[in-house]
């Protein structure tokens, strides 16, 4: 331990008083210690961000992150793995930095129950964790059997690949094994669902792989929706890069599927005959991750109503829900939105525990999609809190311009990867 | 004498420690930090980017404010920054620029 000198002392006190006066905290006599125990369930984009930023905002807070898996495989860029641009390692992240550098206690286990009165979380491994504030960031669960015949067992043959990892690898292996001249079927769900542009980026990057390896193959998208995210930009990109390869059958043309026949490798559209594919990627309807429902945090929609200022549950006090599971519209269910919500939520919790005022929240979304390796497009939005909750700032945000040149698309393809490297290091780094 | 100064130092340090304790070794909960958190997703934590997106940490507040204003007006062409910066007021741009200029 270094020896305390009078000079050090003066410097340190001087630094404190300068900092406090510049930063405009409330009178120090009134501020409370910001310590407390926060448990975060789910180590994805929302939960891991929230855990890290809680510690960044206050090293007094004890943060325990409960995450089932030792590593997290991101959905962002998993379509690029399907297209052969990256391997699984590139999209896999561990919790070492959160644990060793940011002082987050990481527990690899699953939350099975929450007692909001006793403020306890019960884990599958048998232990319980006590909390002052709980953050629930469980992502999505898939609604098995919402499409007749499509359940967890079926997903081994007809992968959804909408939670990245083993499912991503199954779909990739199937693409590698399919014959030239074969058909890939993609069946996206109705709104709301995780990553609105995702199915169409997936079609694009599978087309990139097929164009170079199986150029006579086709992709058919049987869609439960009459329109989709960034549609004019995707369609323009498909025309430029993969003419004639991708067919989109909209909901109005009977694209929604009612069921699947796993044995026949077929989907059953609303109108007409079952349609066979060599590879069938069914992306089923979704709801908040199971723990949210078990804990009674969901409403009839299957998602979690929250105070959009603090992300505190409308159902249970001292429990916050962020990310895909939360009703935060008009913010999309995207990784970037979840991370932005994790930061606002962390600030709200620190404010609450320390008796400070919560600065006016600010939220953002930025999502890149790769149409090809050198062809990127984006959507952006800035949000602030209005009288009716979160609102997109008018006149800001929007999608990439339709008439942009090749240099613009190339730049956005590079930024798409830069975006990925930045946000994943901001969360897991 | 020596003992008493040391004693004084320890006492005052405890007082200073309490001050720190009240705010933790915490960052400020400021509007500037809240707004800038939105930038950090793409530009990296504290504005230090590990990839293709430019780092913005430690640039002067004046530089950052001018860059943002020029993106907003279209004087400097951009892919996505023009779309983002239109979401913030002049005061918010000032707060963001000041916050990020203090990061390293």
Coordinates of C-alpha atoms in Angstrom, one line a residue:
Chain A
X1 CA 0.0 0.0 0.0
X2 CA 1.4 3.4 -0.9
X3 CA 2.1 5.9 1.8
X4 CA -0.4 8.6 2.2
X5 CA 1.1 12.1 1.8
X6 CA -0.5 15.4 2.5
X7 CA -0.1 16.3 -1.2
X8 CA -1.9 13.1 -2.3
X9 CA -4.7 13.8 0.1
X10 CA -5.2 17.3 -1.3
X11 CA -5.2 16.1 -4.8
X12 CA -7.7 13.4 -4.1
X13 CA -10.1 15.6 -2.3
X14 CA -9.7 18.3 -4.9
X15 CA -10.5 15.8 -7.6
X16 CA -13.6 14.7 -5.8
X17 CA -15.0 18.2 -5.2
X18 CA -14.2 19.2 -8.8
X19 CA -15.9 16.2 -10.2
X20 CA -19.0 16.6 -8.2
X21 CA -19.4 20.3 -8.9
X22 CA -18.8 19.9 -12.6
X23 CA -21.1 16.9 -12.9
X24 CA -23.9 18.5 -11.0
X25 CA -24.9 15.7 -8.8
X26 CA -27.5 16.4 -6.1
X27 CA -26.1 17.7 -2.9
X28 CA -23.7 15.0 -1.6
X29 CA -25.3 14.9 1.8
X30 CA -28.6 13.7 0.2
X31 CA -27.1 11.1 -2.2
X32 CA -27.3 7.5 -0.9
X33 CA -24.8 4.8 -1.5
X34 CA -25.6 3.2 -4.8
X35 CA -24.8 -0.3 -3.6
X36 CA -27.2 -3.1 -3.9
X37 CA -27.6 -6.5 -5.5
X38 CA -28.7 -6.8 -9.1
X39 CA -29.4 -10.2 -10.7
X40 CA -29.5 -10.2 -14.5
X41 CA -31.1 -13.2 -16.2
X42 CA -29.8 -13.8 -19.7
X43 CA -26.3 -13.0 -21.1
X44 CA -27.3 -11.8 -24.6
X45 CA -27.4 -8.4 -26.1
X46 CA -29.7 -6.9 -23.5
X47 CA -28.6 -8.7 -20.4
X48 CA -24.8 -8.7 -20.9
X49 CA -24.9 -4.9 -21.8
X50 CA -27.0 -4.2 -18.7
X51 CA -24.6 -6.1 -16.4
X52 CA -21.5 -4.4 -17.8
X53 CA -23.0 -0.9 -17.7
X54 CA -24.3 -1.4 -14.2
X55 CA -20.8 -2.0 -13.1
X56 CA -19.4 0.8 -15.2
X57 CA -21.9 3.2 -13.7
X58 CA -21.4 2.0 -10.1
X59 CA -18.7 -0.3 -8.9
X60 CA -20.6 -0.5 -5.6
X61 CA -23.3 -2.6 -7.1
X62 CA -23.0 -6.4 -6.9
X63 CA -24.1 -7.8 -10.3
X64 CA -24.8 -11.5 -10.9
X65 CA -25.4 -12.6 -14.4
X66 CA -27.3 -15.8 -14.9
X67 CA -26.6 -17.4 -18.3
X68 CA -27.2 -21.0 -19.3
X69 CA -24.4 -21.3 -21.8
X70 CA -20.6 -20.9 -21.4
X71 CA -20.5 -19.0 -24.7
X72 CA -23.0 -16.8 -26.6
X73 CA -23.4 -17.2 -30.3
X74 CA -24.9 -14.1 -31.9
X75 CA -27.8 -14.0 -34.3
X76 CA -26.2 -11.0 -36.0
X77 CA -23.8 -12.2 -38.7
X78 CA -25.1 -15.8 -38.3
X79 CA -26.5 -15.3 -41.8
X80 CA -23.0 -14.5 -42.9
X81 CA -21.9 -17.9 -41.5
X82 CA -24.7 -19.6 -43.5
X83 CA -23.4 -17.7 -46.6
X84 CA -19.9 -19.0 -45.9
X85 CA -18.4 -15.6 -45.1
X86 CA -17.4 -16.3 -41.5
X87 CA -17.0 -19.3 -39.2
X88 CA -18.8 -19.9 -36.0
X89 CA -15.8 -18.7 -33.9
X90 CA -16.3 -15.2 -35.3
X91 CA -19.8 -15.0 -33.9
X92 CA -19.1 -16.7 -30.5
X93 CA -18.3 -14.7 -27.4
X94 CA -17.5 -15.7 -23.8
X95 CA -18.0 -14.1 -20.4
X96 CA -14.4 -13.8 -19.4
X97 CA -14.1 -10.0 -19.7
X98 CA -17.4 -9.5 -17.9
X99 CA -16.1 -11.7 -15.1
X100 CA -12.5 -10.7 -14.9
X101 CA -12.4 -7.1 -16.0
X102 CA -15.8 -5.7 -15.1
X103 CA -16.5 -7.6 -11.8
X104 CA -19.7 -9.3 -12.9
X105 CA -20.3 -12.6 -11.1
X106 CA -21.3 -14.9 -13.9
X107 CA -23.3 -18.0 -13.0
X108 CA -23.8 -20.6 -15.8
X109 CA -27.2 -21.9 -14.8
X110 CA -30.9 -21.4 -15.8
X111 CA -33.5 -19.4 -13.9
X112 CA -36.5 -21.5 -13.3
X113 CA -38.6 -19.4 -11.0
X114 CA -38.8 -15.9 -9.5
X115 CA -40.4 -15.0 -6.2
X116 CA -41.1 -11.3 -6.5
X117 CA -42.2 -10.9 -2.8
X118 CA -39.1 -12.5 -1.3
X119 CA -37.0 -11.0 -4.2
X120 CA -35.4 -14.3 -5.0
X121 CA -34.5 -16.2 -8.2
X122 CA -34.4 -20.0 -8.1
X123 CA -31.9 -21.7 -10.4
X124 CA -32.1 -25.1 -12.1
X125 CA -29.0 -26.1 -10.2
X126 CA -30.9 -25.7 -6.9
X127 CA -29.5 -22.5 -5.5
X128 CA -31.3 -19.2 -5.1
X129 CA -30.1 -15.7 -5.6
X130 CA -31.5 -12.7 -3.7
X131 CA -31.8 -9.4 -5.4
X132 CA -32.7 -5.7 -4.8
X133 CA -33.4 -5.3 -8.5
X134 CA -33.9 -8.0 -11.1
X135 CA -33.3 -7.6 -14.9
X136 CA -35.0 -10.2 -17.1
X137 CA -33.5 -10.4 -20.6
X138 CA -34.5 -13.9 -21.8
X139 CA -34.8 -13.1 -25.5
X140 CA -37.4 -15.2 -27.4
X141 CA -38.9 -18.6 -27.2
X142 CA -40.4 -20.2 -30.3
X143 CA -44.1 -21.1 -30.4
X144 CA -43.9 -24.7 -31.1
X145 CA -47.0 -26.1 -32.9
X146 CA -48.2 -22.7 -33.9
X147 CA -47.5 -24.1 -37.4
X148 CA -49.0 -27.6 -37.5
X149 CA -46.4 -30.2 -37.3
X150 CA -43.5 -27.9 -36.5
X151 CA -42.1 -28.6 -33.0
X152 CA -38.7 -28.9 -31.4
X153 CA -38.1 -32.3 -32.9
X154 CA -39.0 -31.0 -36.4
X155 CA -36.4 -28.3 -36.0
X156 CA -33.6 -30.9 -36.2
X157 CA -34.7 -31.6 -39.8
X158 CA -36.2 -28.2 -40.7
X159 CA -34.0 -25.8 -38.7
X160 CA -35.3 -22.4 -37.6
X161 CA -31.8 -21.1 -36.9
X162 CA -33.4 -18.2 -35.2
X163 CA -31.4 -18.8 -32.0
X164 CA -27.8 -19.1 -33.2
X165 CA -25.6 -22.0 -32.4
X166 CA -26.3 -25.6 -33.2
X167 CA -29.3 -24.6 -35.3
X168 CA -27.0 -22.4 -37.5
X169 CA -24.7 -25.3 -38.1
X170 CA -27.5 -27.7 -39.0
X171 CA -28.8 -25.2 -41.6
X172 CA -25.3 -24.6 -43.0
X173 CA -24.6 -28.3 -43.3
X174 CA -27.9 -28.8 -45.2
X175 CA -27.0 -26.0 -47.6
X176 CA -23.6 -27.6 -48.2
X177 CA -25.3 -31.0 -48.8
X178 CA -28.1 -30.0 -51.1
X179 CA -27.9 -30.6 -54.8
X180 CA -27.3 -27.9 -57.5
X181 CA -30.8 -27.2 -58.9
X182 CA -32.3 -27.7 -55.5
X183 CA -34.8 -25.5 -53.7
X184 CA -34.3 -23.7 -50.3
X185 CA -37.5 -22.7 -48.6
X186 CA -37.5 -19.9 -46.0
X187 CA -40.8 -19.3 -44.1
X188 CA -40.7 -16.1 -42.0
X189 CA -43.2 -15.4 -39.3
X190 CA -45.8 -12.7 -38.8
X191 CA -44.9 -9.5 -36.8
X192 CA -43.7 -9.0 -34.2
X193 CA -40.6 -11.2 -34.3
X194 CA -36.8 -11.0 -33.6
X195 CA -34.8 -9.1 -36.2
X196 CA -37.3 -7.9 -38.9
X197 CA -34.8 -7.8 -41.7
X198 CA -33.2 -11.1 -40.7
X199 CA -35.1 -13.5 -43.0
X200 CA -34.3 -11.4 -46.0
X201 CA -30.6 -11.0 -45.2
X202 CA -30.6 -14.7 -44.8
X203 CA -32.1 -15.2 -48.3
X204 CA -29.5 -12.8 -49.6
X205 CA -26.5 -14.6 -48.1
X206 CA -27.7 -18.1 -48.9
X207 CA -28.1 -16.8 -52.5
X208 CA -24.5 -15.6 -52.4
X209 CA -23.4 -19.1 -51.4
X210 CA -25.6 -20.8 -54.0
X211 CA -24.6 -18.5 -56.8
X212 CA -21.0 -19.5 -56.3
X213 CA -21.5 -23.2 -55.5
X214 CA -24.9 -24.3 -56.8
X215 CA -25.9 -21.7 -59.4
X216 CA -29.0 -23.5 -60.6
X217 CA -30.6 -23.6 -57.1
X218 CA -33.5 -21.4 -56.1
X219 CA -34.7 -19.8 -52.9
X220 CA -38.4 -19.5 -52.3
X221 CA -39.7 -17.3 -49.4
X222 CA -43.2 -18.2 -48.1
X223 CA -44.0 -15.2 -46.0
X224 CA -46.7 -14.7 -43.4
X225 CA -46.5 -10.9 -44.1
X226 CA -47.7 -8.7 -47.0
X227 CA -44.5 -6.6 -46.8
X228 CA -41.1 -6.7 -45.0
X229 CA -38.3 -4.6 -43.5
X230 CA -36.1 -2.7 -46.0
X231 CA -38.1 -4.4 -48.8
X232 CA -37.3 -2.0 -51.7
X233 CA -33.6 -2.2 -50.9
X234 CA -33.5 -6.0 -50.6
X235 CA -35.4 -6.4 -53.8
X236 CA -33.1 -4.0 -55.6
X237 CA -30.1 -5.9 -54.3
X238 CA -31.5 -9.3 -55.3
X239 CA -32.1 -8.0 -58.8
X240 CA -28.5 -6.6 -59.0
X241 CA -26.7 -9.6 -57.4
X242 CA -28.9 -12.7 -57.8
X243 CA -31.4 -12.1 -60.7
X244 CA -34.1 -14.8 -60.9
X245 CA -32.8 -16.7 -57.9
X246 CA -35.1 -15.5 -55.1
X247 CA -38.8 -15.7 -55.3
X248 CA -40.9 -14.0 -52.6
X249 CA -44.5 -15.2 -52.1
X250 CA -46.3 -12.7 -49.9
X251 CA -49.1 -13.3 -47.4
X252 CA -51.5 -11.8 -49.9
X253 CA -50.4 -14.4 -52.5
X254 CA -51.0 -17.2 -50.0
X255 CA -47.4 -17.2 -48.7
X256 CA -48.3 -17.8 -45.1
X257 CA -47.9 -21.5 -44.1
X258 CA -50.4 -23.4 -42.0
X259 CA -48.3 -26.5 -41.5
X260 CA -45.3 -28.6 -42.4
X261 CA -44.8 -32.2 -43.5
X262 CA -41.4 -33.0 -42.1
X263 CA -41.2 -36.4 -43.8
X264 CA -42.0 -35.0 -47.2
X265 CA -39.8 -31.9 -46.5
X266 CA -42.8 -29.7 -47.5
X267 CA -44.5 -26.6 -46.2
X268 CA -48.3 -26.2 -46.6
X269 CA -49.2 -22.7 -47.8
X270 CA -52.7 -21.2 -47.1
X271 CA -53.6 -21.6 -50.8
X272 CA -52.6 -24.5 -53.1
X273 CA -50.5 -27.6 -52.9
X274 CA -47.7 -28.4 -50.4
X275 CA -44.4 -27.2 -51.6
X276 CA -41.3 -29.3 -51.3
X277 CA -37.8 -28.0 -50.5
X278 CA -34.4 -29.6 -50.3
X279 CA -33.7 -27.3 -47.4
X280 CA -36.6 -26.0 -45.4
X281 CA -36.0 -23.1 -42.9
X282 CA -39.1 -22.5 -40.8
X283 CA -39.0 -19.4 -38.6
X284 CA -41.9 -19.9 -36.3
X285 CA -43.9 -17.2 -34.4
X286 CA -42.3 -16.2 -31.2
X287 CA -42.9 -14.9 -27.6
X288 CA -40.9 -13.8 -24.6
X289 CA -38.4 -16.3 -23.3
X290 CA -40.0 -18.9 -20.9
X291 CA -38.9 -17.4 -17.6
X292 CA -40.9 -14.2 -18.4
X293 CA -44.0 -16.3 -18.6
X294 CA -43.3 -18.4 -15.6
X295 CA -42.8 -15.3 -13.6
X296 CA -46.0 -13.8 -14.8
X297 CA -44.3 -10.9 -16.5
X298 CA -46.1 -11.4 -19.9
X299 CA -49.5 -10.2 -21.0
X300 CA -51.9 -11.9 -23.5
X301 CA -49.6 -11.0 -26.4
X302 CA -46.9 -13.3 -25.0
X303 CA -44.5 -10.2 -24.5
X304 CA -43.8 -8.1 -21.4
X305 CA -45.4 -4.8 -20.7
X306 CA -43.0 -2.3 -19.1
X307 CA -42.5 1.3 -18.1
X308 CA -40.6 2.4 -21.2
X309 CA -38.7 5.0 -19.1
X310 CA -37.1 2.5 -16.8
X311 CA -38.0 -0.9 -18.3
X312 CA -39.5 -1.8 -14.9
X313 CA -42.3 -4.4 -15.4
X314 CA -45.8 -3.1 -15.3
X315 CA -46.7 -6.3 -13.4
X316 CA -44.0 -6.7 -10.8
X317 CA -42.1 -4.0 -9.0
X318 CA -38.3 -4.1 -8.9
X319 CA -38.2 -6.4 -11.9
X320 CA -37.0 -4.9 -15.2
X321 CA -37.5 -6.6 -18.6
X322 CA -35.3 -5.6 -21.6
X323 CA -34.6 -6.8 -25.1
X324 CA -36.8 -8.9 -27.4
X325 CA -39.0 -10.0 -24.5
X326 CA -40.1 -6.4 -23.7
X327 CA -42.8 -4.4 -25.4
X328 CA -40.7 -1.5 -26.4
X329 CA -42.3 -0.7 -29.7
X330 CA -41.6 1.3 -31.9
X331 CA -38.2 -0.1 -31.2
X332 CA -37.7 -3.3 -33.1
X333 CA -36.7 -6.6 -31.5
X334 CA -33.1 -6.3 -32.5
X335 CA -29.8 -6.9 -30.7
X336 CA -28.8 -3.2 -31.0
X337 CA -32.2 -2.1 -29.5
X338 CA -31.7 -4.6 -26.7
X339 CA -28.3 -3.3 -26.0
X340 CA -29.5 0.3 -26.0
X341 CA -32.3 -0.7 -23.6
X342 CA -29.8 -2.4 -21.4
X343 CA -27.9 0.9 -21.0
X344 CA -31.0 2.9 -20.2
X345 CA -32.2 0.2 -17.8
X346 CA -28.7 0.1 -16.1
X347 CA -28.9 3.9 -15.6
X348 CA -32.4 3.7 -14.3
X349 CA -31.4 1.1 -11.7
X350 CA -28.4 3.0 -10.5
X351 CA -30.5 6.1 -10.3
X352 CA -33.1 4.3 -8.2
X353 CA -30.6 2.6 -5.9
X354 CA -28.6 5.7 -5.3
X355 CA -31.4 8.2 -5.0
X356 CA -30.3 10.1 -8.1
X357 CA -32.5 11.6 -10.8
X358 CA -32.6 9.5 -14.0
X359 CA -31.5 11.7 -16.9
X360 CA -34.0 11.8 -19.7
X361 CA -33.6 8.5 -21.6
X362 CA -32.3 8.3 -25.1
X363 CA -32.5 5.1 -27.2
X364 CA -31.2 4.1 -30.6
X365 CA -31.3 1.4 -33.2
X366 CA -28.9 0.7 -36.0
X367 CA -29.2 -2.5 -38.0
X368 CA -27.0 -3.4 -41.0
X369 CA -28.0 -6.2 -43.4
X370 CA -25.6 -7.7 -45.9
X371 CA -27.2 -8.3 -49.3
X372 CA -23.8 -9.6 -50.4
X373 CA -20.2 -9.5 -49.0
X374 CA -19.7 -6.0 -50.6
X375 CA -23.3 -4.8 -50.6
X376 CA -24.6 -3.5 -47.2
X377 CA -27.8 -1.7 -46.3
X378 CA -28.9 -0.2 -43.0
X379 CA -31.8 1.1 -41.0
X380 CA -31.4 3.6 -38.2
X381 CA -33.7 5.3 -35.7
X382 CA -33.3 7.6 -32.7
X383 CA -35.9 7.4 -30.0
X384 CA -36.9 9.6 -27.1
X385 CA -39.6 9.3 -24.4
X386 CA -42.8 11.0 -25.4
X387 CA -46.2 11.3 -23.6
X388 CA -47.2 7.8 -24.8
X389 CA -43.9 6.1 -24.3
X390 CA -41.0 5.6 -26.6
X391 CA -41.3 7.5 -29.9
X392 CA -39.0 7.7 -32.9
X393 CA -37.7 11.2 -33.6
X394 CA -39.4 12.4 -36.7
X395 CA -37.2 13.5 -39.6
X396 CA -34.3 11.3 -38.3
X397 CA -33.3 7.7 -39.0
X398 CA -34.7 5.7 -41.9
X399 CA -33.2 3.3 -44.4
X400 CA -30.2 3.7 -46.8
X401 CA -31.1 5.6 -49.9
X402 CA -32.6 3.6 -52.8
X403 CA -30.4 5.3 -55.5
X404 CA -27.1 4.9 -53.7
X405 CA -24.1 3.8 -55.8
X406 CA -21.8 0.8 -55.5
X407 CA -19.3 2.7 -53.3
X408 CA -22.1 3.5 -50.8
X409 CA -23.2 -0.1 -50.6
X410 CA -19.6 -1.2 -50.3
X411 CA -19.0 1.3 -47.5
X412 CA -22.1 0.0 -45.6
X413 CA -20.9 -3.6 -46.0
X414 CA -17.7 -2.7 -44.3
X415 CA -19.5 -0.7 -41.6
X416 CA -21.8 -3.8 -41.1
X417 CA -18.8 -5.8 -39.9
X418 CA -17.3 -2.8 -38.0
X419 CA -20.7 -2.4 -36.3
X420 CA -20.5 -6.0 -35.3
X421 CA -17.0 -5.7 -33.9
X422 CA -17.9 -2.6 -32.0
X423 CA -21.1 -3.7 -30.4
X424 CA -19.9 -7.1 -29.5
X425 CA -16.8 -5.6 -27.8
X426 CA -19.0 -3.0 -26.1
X427 CA -21.1 -5.9 -24.7
X428 CA -18.7 -8.9 -24.1
X429 CA -15.3 -7.1 -24.3
Chain B
X1 CA 3.5 16.1 14.9
X2 CA 4.1 13.5 12.3
X3 CA 1.6 11.1 13.9
X4 CA -1.1 13.7 14.1
X5 CA -0.7 14.7 10.4
X6 CA -0.9 11.0 9.5
X7 CA -4.0 10.7 11.7
X8 CA -5.5 13.8 10.1
X9 CA -4.8 12.4 6.7
X10 CA -6.4 9.1 7.5
X11 CA -9.5 10.9 8.9
X12 CA -9.8 13.1 5.9
X13 CA -9.3 10.2 3.6
X14 CA -12.1 8.4 5.2
X15 CA -14.2 11.5 4.7
X16 CA -13.1 11.5 1.1
X17 CA -13.8 7.8 0.8
X18 CA -17.3 8.4 2.1
X19 CA -17.8 11.0 -0.5
X20 CA -16.6 8.6 -3.2
X21 CA -18.7 5.9 -1.5
X22 CA -21.9 7.9 -1.9
X23 CA -21.4 8.2 -5.6
X24 CA -19.6 4.9 -5.8
X25 CA -16.5 4.9 -7.9
X26 CA -19.3 5.6 -10.3
X27 CA -19.5 7.5 -13.5
X28 CA -21.9 10.4 -13.5
X29 CA -25.5 9.8 -14.3
X30 CA -25.6 12.6 -16.8
X31 CA -27.6 13.4 -19.8
X32 CA -24.3 13.6 -21.8
X33 CA -23.4 10.0 -20.8
X34 CA -26.9 8.8 -21.5
X35 CA -26.9 10.3 -25.0
X36 CA -23.3 9.2 -25.7
X37 CA -24.1 5.6 -24.8
X38 CA -26.0 5.5 -28.1
X39 CA -22.8 6.4 -30.0
X40 CA -20.8 3.7 -28.2
X41 CA -22.7 0.8 -29.7
X42 CA -21.2 1.5 -33.1
X43 CA -18.1 3.5 -32.3
X44 CA -17.0 1.3 -29.4
X45 CA -17.0 1.6 -25.6
X46 CA -15.8 5.2 -24.7
X47 CA -15.7 5.8 -28.5
X48 CA -12.8 3.4 -29.0
X49 CA -13.6 1.4 -32.1
X50 CA -12.0 -2.0 -32.7
X51 CA -13.1 -2.2 -36.3
X52 CA -14.0 -0.3 -39.5
X53 CA -16.1 2.4 -37.8
X54 CA -14.0 5.5 -36.9
X55 CA -12.9 5.9 -33.3
X56 CA -14.2 9.1 -31.7
X57 CA -12.7 9.0 -28.2
X58 CA -10.6 12.0 -27.2
X59 CA -11.3 14.1 -30.2
X60 CA -11.9 17.7 -29.2
X61 CA -15.5 18.8 -28.4
X62 CA -15.2 21.4 -31.1
X63 CA -14.2 18.9 -33.7
X64 CA -17.0 16.5 -32.8
X65 CA -19.6 19.2 -32.7
X66 CA -18.6 20.5 -36.1
X67 CA -18.5 17.0 -37.6
X68 CA -21.9 16.2 -36.3
X69 CA -23.3 19.5 -37.5
X70 CA -21.8 19.0 -41.0
X71 CA -23.3 15.5 -41.2
X72 CA -26.6 17.0 -40.3
X73 CA -26.5 19.7 -42.9
X74 CA -25.2 17.3 -45.5
X75 CA -22.1 19.5 -46.0
X76 CA -20.1 16.3 -45.3
X77 CA -21.7 13.3 -46.9
X78 CA -22.2 10.2 -44.8
X79 CA -23.8 6.8 -45.0
X80 CA -25.7 6.7 -41.7
X81 CA -24.5 9.6 -39.6
X82 CA -26.7 12.1 -41.4
X83 CA -29.7 10.0 -40.5
X84 CA -28.7 9.7 -36.8
X85 CA -27.7 13.3 -36.1
X86 CA -31.0 14.6 -37.2
X87 CA -32.4 12.9 -34.1
X88 CA -30.6 15.2 -31.7
X89 CA -31.0 18.9 -30.8
X90 CA -28.1 21.4 -30.9
X91 CA -27.9 21.2 -27.1
X92 CA -27.8 17.4 -27.2
X93 CA -25.0 17.5 -29.8
X94 CA -23.1 19.8 -27.5
X95 CA -23.5 17.4 -24.5
X96 CA -22.4 14.4 -26.6
X97 CA -19.4 16.2 -28.0
X98 CA -18.3 17.3 -24.5
X99 CA -18.8 13.9 -23.0
X100 CA -17.0 12.0 -25.8
X101 CA -14.1 14.5 -25.9
X102 CA -13.3 13.6 -22.2
X103 CA -13.0 9.9 -23.0
X104 CA -9.7 8.3 -23.9

